Coordinates of C-alpha atoms in Angstrom, one line a residue:
X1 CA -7.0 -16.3 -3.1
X2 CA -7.2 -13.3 -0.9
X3 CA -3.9 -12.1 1.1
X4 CA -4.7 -13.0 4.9
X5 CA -3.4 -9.0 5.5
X6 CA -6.1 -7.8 3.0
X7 CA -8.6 -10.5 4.5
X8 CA -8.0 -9.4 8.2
X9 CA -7.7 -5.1 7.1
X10 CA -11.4 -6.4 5.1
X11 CA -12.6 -7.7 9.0
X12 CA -11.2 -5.1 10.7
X13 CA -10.9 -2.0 8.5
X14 CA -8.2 -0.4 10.3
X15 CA -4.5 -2.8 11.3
X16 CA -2.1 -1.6 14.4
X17 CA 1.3 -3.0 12.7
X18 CA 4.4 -3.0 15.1
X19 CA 7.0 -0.8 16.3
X20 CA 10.7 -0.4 16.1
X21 CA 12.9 -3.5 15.2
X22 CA 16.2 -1.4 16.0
X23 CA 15.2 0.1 19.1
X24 CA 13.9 -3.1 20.4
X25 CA 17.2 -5.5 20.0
X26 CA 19.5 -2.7 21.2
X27 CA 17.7 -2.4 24.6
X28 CA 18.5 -6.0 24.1
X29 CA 22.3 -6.0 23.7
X30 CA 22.8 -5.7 20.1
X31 CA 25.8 -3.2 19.7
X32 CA 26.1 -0.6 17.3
X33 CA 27.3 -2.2 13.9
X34 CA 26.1 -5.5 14.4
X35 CA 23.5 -7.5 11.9
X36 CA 20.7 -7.8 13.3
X37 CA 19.8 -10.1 11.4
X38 CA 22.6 -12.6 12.5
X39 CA 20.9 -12.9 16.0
X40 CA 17.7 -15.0 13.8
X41 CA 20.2 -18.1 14.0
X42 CA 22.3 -16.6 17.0
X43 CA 19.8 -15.2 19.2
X44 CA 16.8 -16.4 18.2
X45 CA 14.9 -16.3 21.9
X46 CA 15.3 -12.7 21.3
X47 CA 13.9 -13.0 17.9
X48 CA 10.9 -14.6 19.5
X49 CA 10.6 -11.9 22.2
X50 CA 10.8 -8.9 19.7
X51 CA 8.0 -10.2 17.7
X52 CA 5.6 -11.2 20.9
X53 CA 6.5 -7.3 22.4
X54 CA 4.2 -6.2 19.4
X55 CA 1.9 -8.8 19.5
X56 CA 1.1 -9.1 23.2
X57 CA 0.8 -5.3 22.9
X58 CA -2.3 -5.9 20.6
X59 CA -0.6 -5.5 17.0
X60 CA -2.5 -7.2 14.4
X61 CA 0.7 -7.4 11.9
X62 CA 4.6 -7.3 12.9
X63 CA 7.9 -7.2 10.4
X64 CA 10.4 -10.0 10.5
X65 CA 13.9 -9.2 11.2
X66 CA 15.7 -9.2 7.7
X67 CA 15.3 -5.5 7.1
X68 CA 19.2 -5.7 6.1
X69 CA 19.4 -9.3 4.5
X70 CA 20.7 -8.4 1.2
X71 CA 23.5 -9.4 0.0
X72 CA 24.9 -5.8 -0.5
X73 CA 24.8 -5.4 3.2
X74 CA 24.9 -8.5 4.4
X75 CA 28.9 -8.4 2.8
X76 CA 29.9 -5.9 5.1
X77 CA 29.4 -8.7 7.8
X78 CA 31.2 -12.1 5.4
X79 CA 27.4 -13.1 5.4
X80 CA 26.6 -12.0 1.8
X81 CA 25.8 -16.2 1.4
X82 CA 23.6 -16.3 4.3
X83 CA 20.9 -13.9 2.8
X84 CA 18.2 -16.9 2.0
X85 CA 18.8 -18.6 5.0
X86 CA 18.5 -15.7 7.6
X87 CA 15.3 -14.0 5.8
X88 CA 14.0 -17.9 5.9
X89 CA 14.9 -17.9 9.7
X90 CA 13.4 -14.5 10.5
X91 CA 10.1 -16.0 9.0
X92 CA 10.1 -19.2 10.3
X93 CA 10.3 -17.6 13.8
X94 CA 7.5 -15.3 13.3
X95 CA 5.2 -17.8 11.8
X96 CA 5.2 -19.5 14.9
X97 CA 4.8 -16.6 17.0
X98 CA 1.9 -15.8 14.7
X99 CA 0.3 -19.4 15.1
X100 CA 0.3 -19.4 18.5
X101 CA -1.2 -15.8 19.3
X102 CA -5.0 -16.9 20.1
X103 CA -6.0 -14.8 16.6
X104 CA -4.8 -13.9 13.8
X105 CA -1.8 -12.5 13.0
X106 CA 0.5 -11.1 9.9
X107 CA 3.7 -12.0 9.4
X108 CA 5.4 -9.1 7.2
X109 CA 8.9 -10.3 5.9
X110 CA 11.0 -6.6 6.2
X111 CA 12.9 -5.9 2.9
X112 CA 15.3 -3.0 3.6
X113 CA 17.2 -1.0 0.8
X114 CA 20.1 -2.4 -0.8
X115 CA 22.5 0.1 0.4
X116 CA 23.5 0.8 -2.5
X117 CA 22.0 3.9 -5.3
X118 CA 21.2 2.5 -8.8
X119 CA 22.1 3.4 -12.2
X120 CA 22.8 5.9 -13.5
X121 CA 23.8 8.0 -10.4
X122 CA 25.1 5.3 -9.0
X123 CA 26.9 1.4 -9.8
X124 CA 23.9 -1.2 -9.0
X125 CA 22.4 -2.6 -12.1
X126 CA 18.6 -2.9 -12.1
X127 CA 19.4 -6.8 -12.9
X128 CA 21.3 -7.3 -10.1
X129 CA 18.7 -5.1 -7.8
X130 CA 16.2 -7.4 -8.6
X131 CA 18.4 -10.6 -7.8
X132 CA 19.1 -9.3 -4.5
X133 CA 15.1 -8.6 -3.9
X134 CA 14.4 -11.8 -5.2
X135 CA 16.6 -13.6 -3.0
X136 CA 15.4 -12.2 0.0
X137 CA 11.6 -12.5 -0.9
X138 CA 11.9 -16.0 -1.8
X139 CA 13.7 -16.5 1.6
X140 CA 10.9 -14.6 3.5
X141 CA 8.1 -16.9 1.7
X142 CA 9.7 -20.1 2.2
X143 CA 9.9 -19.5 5.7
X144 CA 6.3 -18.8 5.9
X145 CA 5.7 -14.5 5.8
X146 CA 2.3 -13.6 4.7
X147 CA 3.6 -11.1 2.4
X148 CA 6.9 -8.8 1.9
X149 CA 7.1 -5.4 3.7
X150 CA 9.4 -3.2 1.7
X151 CA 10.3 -0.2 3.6
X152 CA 12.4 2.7 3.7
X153 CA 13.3 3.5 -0.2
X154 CA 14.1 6.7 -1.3
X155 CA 14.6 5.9 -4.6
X156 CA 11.9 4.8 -7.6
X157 CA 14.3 2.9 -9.4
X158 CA 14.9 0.7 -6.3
X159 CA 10.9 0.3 -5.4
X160 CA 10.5 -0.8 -9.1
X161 CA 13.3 -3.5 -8.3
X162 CA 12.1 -4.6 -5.3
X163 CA 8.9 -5.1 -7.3
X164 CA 10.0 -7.6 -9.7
X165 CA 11.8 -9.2 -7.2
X166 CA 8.8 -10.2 -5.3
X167 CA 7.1 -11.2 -8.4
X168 CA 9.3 -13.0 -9.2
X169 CA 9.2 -14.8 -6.1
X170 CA 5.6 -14.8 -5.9
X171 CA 5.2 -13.5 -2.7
X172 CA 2.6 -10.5 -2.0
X173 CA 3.9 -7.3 -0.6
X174 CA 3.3 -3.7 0.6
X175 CA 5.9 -1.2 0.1
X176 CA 6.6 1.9 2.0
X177 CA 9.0 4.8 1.7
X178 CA 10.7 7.7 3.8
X179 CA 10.1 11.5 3.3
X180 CA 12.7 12.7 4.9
X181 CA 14.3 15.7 2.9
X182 CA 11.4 18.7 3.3
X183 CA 8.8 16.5 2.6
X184 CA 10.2 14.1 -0.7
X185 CA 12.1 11.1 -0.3
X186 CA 15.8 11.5 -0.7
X187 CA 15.7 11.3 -4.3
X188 CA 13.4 13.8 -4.8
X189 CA 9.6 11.8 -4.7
X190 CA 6.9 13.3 -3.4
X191 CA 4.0 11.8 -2.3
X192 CA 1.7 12.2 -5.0
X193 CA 5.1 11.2 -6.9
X194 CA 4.6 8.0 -4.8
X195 CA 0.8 7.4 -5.8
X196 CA 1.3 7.5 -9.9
X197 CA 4.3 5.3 -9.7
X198 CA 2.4 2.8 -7.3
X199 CA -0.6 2.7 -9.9
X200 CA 1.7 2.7 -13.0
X201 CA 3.8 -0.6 -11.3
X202 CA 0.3 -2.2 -13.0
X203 CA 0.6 -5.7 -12.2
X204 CA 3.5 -5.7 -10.0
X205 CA 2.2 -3.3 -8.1
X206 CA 2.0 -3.7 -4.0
X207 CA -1.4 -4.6 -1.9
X208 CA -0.7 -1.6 0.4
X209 CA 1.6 1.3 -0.1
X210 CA 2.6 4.3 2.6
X211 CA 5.4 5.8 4.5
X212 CA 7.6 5.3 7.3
X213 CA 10.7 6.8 9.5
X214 CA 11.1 9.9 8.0
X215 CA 11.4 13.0 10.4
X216 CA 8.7 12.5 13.3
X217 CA 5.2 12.1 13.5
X218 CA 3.9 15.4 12.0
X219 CA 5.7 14.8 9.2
X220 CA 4.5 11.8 8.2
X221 CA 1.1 12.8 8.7
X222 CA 1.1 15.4 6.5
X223 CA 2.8 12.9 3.7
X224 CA -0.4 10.4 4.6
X225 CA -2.7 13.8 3.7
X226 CA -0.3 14.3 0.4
X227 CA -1.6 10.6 -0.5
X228 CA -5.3 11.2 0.4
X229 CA -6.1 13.7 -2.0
X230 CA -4.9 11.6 -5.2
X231 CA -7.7 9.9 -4.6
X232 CA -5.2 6.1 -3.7
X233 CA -7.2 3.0 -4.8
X234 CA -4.5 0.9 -2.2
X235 CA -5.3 1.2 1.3
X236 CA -2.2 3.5 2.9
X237 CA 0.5 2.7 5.8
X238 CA 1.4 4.7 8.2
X239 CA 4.8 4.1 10.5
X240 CA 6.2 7.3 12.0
X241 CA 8.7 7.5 14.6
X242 CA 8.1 8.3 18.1
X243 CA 9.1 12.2 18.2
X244 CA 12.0 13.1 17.5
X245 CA 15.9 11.4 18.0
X246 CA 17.6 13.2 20.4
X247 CA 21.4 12.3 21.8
X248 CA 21.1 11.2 25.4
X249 CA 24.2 9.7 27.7
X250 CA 25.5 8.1 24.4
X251 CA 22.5 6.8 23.4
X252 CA 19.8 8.2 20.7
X253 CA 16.8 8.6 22.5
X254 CA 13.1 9.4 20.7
X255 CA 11.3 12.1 22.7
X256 CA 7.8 10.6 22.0
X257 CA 5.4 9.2 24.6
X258 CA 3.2 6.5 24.3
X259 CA 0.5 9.4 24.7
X260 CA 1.6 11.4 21.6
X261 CA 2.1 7.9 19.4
X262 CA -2.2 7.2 20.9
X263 CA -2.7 10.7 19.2
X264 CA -0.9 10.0 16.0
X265 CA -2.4 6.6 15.4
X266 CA -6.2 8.3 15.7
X267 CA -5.1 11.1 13.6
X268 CA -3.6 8.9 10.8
X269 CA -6.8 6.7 10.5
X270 CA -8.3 10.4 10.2
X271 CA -5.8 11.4 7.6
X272 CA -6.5 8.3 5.2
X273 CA -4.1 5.5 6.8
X274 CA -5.9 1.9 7.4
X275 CA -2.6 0.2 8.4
X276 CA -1.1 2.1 11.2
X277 CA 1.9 1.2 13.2
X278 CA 5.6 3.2 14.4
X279 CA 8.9 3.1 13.8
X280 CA 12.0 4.2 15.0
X281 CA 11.5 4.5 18.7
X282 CA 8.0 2.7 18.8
X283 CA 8.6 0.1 21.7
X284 CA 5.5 -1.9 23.1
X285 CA 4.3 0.8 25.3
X286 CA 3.4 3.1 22.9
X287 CA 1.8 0.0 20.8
X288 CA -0.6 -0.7 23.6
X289 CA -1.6 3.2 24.0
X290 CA -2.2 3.1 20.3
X291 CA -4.1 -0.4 20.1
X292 CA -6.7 1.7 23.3
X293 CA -6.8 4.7 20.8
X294 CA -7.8 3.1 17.7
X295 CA -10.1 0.8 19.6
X296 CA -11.9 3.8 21.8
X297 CA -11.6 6.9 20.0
X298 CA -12.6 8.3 16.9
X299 CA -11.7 11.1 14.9
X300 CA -14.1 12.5 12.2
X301 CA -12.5 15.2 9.7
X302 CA -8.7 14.7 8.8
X303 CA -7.0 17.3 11.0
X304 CA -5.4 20.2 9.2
X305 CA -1.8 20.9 9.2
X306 CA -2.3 23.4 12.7
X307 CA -4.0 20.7 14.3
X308 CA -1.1 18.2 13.4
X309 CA 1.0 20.7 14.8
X310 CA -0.6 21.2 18.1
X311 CA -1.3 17.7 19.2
X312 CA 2.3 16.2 17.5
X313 CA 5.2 19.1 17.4
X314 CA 6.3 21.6 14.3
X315 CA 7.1 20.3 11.3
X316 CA 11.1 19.8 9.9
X317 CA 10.1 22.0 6.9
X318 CA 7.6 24.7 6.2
X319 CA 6.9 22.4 2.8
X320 CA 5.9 19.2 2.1
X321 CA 7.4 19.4 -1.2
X322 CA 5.0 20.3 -3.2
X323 CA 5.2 24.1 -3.0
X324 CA 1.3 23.9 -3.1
X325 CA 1.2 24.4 0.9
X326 CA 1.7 26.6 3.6
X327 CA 2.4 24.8 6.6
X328 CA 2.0 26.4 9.8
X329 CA 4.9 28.9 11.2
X330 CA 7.2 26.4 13.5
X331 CA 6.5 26.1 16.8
X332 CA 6.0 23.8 19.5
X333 CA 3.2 23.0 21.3
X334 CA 2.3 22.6 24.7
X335 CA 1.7 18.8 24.1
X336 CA 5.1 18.2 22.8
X337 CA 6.5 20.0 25.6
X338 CA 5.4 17.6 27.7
X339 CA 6.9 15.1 25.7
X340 CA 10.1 16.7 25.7
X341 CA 10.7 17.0 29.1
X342 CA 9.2 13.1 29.9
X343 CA 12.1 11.8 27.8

């Protein structure tokens, strides 16, 4: 049977995912250091509220919120035994929010990293990786997700964990990871990196692959071009941040408008992306400036790097990691200007 994500991006050709989970609950009261995840059972009004921000702002697909329910992290909060119940929870509550939109809907249970780095750098077993993947995938499918969303990995080891883990629960998925170090994941990955260990995952491998957070909205576009030209089989996700965090009265703040995010989500359908959404930052108004954008405008070439630059901000890194390009000297444009100084 078809996945209802892959049967709605067949309808549709191109999916507006949702925005920032983070961002979101702390404008709701959720203090710094908290689990979010604890508020499905203790807060779950404002559960319900999160998810119907993105829908109601036209998203076709929204994450659950059990980025963080692992039993690694869920430890540091004495919740390490709560890890089925909460990604169950999480689902549960989306499911519903998903039934009762009017149309159709996907419900992407969030799998975070452990927190932990594998062996042999580091102490987590692959065995144990994959238990705590599993655990959380078989929560997210009992409560009802469409499919597990893994998203911001760094490391191989731990995307090839996370895939057993959802095989082993059965549950579909798309995976994403962050380019955030000069345009290759923490651990080194590069895009095209990315794209052979996605095709080699063979079976196991996700419906949908991409990228997400990172360092801004350039960036990430430019990782989305690294993944067009091997030629990806996979349809690709795209979820950059809003600009760029800035500190502001003791808050981080992300300096981009709903404007610039319309802008990035026509110029990541033109870069290769089908399944298009923000993260860190991304609140509903940008959502429904991006839902106009995709629906009205079109974009016919994939821009090139200068463009990216003009419309979005400089790049973090003259490289994308490859040491194939030359990305345009850093500057900022009049566009992100403008963004800068609506913050």
């Amino acid at each position: 049977m078809t996945n209802p994500m892959m049967k709605l991006l067949h309808e549709k050709c191109t999916l507006l995912a949702d925005g920032a989970t983070g961002t979101n609950l702390f404008n709701m009261g959720l203090m710094s250091g908290d689990a979010p995840e604890l508020w499905n059972t203790d807060e779950p009004q404002k559960i319900k509220t999160l998810y119907k921000g993105a829908v109601d702002a036209g998203s076709d697909l929204f994450l659950t919120n059990s980025f963080g329910a692992n039993a690694s992290r869920l430890k540091l909060h004495g919740a390490e035994k709560r890890v089925h119940e909460l990604a169950r929870v999480s689902a549960e509550i989306g499911r519903e929010v998903a039934d009762t939109a009017g149309r159709t809907v996907i419900v992407a249970g969030s799998v975070g990293p452990t927190g932990e780095i594998m062996e042999p750098v580091g102490t987590l077993s692959h065995a144990l990786a994959v238990e705590m993947f599993h655990e959380a995938a078989d929560g997210l499918k009992s409560g009802g997700a469409d499919l597990g969303w893994l998203e911001t990995i760094s490391a191989p080891e731990e995307y090839r964990a996370a895939a057993e883990g959802f095989a082993l629960a059965g549950l579909d998925w798309a995976g994403t990871m962050s380019f955030d170090t000069a345009g290759r994941t923490m651990m080194g990955l590069t895009s095209a990196d990315m794209v052979k260990m996605v095709d080699d995952l063979g079976d196991h491998a996700p419906l949908a692959f991409g990228a997400n957070c990172g360092t801004g909205a350039s960036d990430l576009l430019r990782t989305i071009l690294g993944f067009a030209a091997q030629g990806p089989e996979r349809p690709v996700i795209a979820k950059g941040n809003a600009g760029i965090p800035k500190y502001v009265d003791g808050h981080i703040h992300y300096d981009g408008t709903p404007e610039l995010m319309a802008d990035y989500a026509v110029m990541a359908r033109a870069c290769g992306a089908s399944i298009i959404g923000g993260c860190c930052g991304t609140m509903p108004d940008h959502l429904r400036q991006m839902r106009e954008a995709l629906d009205t405008r079109t974009m016919d070439h994939p821009p090139a790097l200068e463009e990216i630059v003009d419309r979005l901000g400089a790049f973090s890194s003259q490289s994308d990691g490859t040491g194939d390009d030359e990305a345009p000297a850093r500057r900022t444009s009049r566009r992100r200007r403008a963004a800068s100084s609506a913050s």
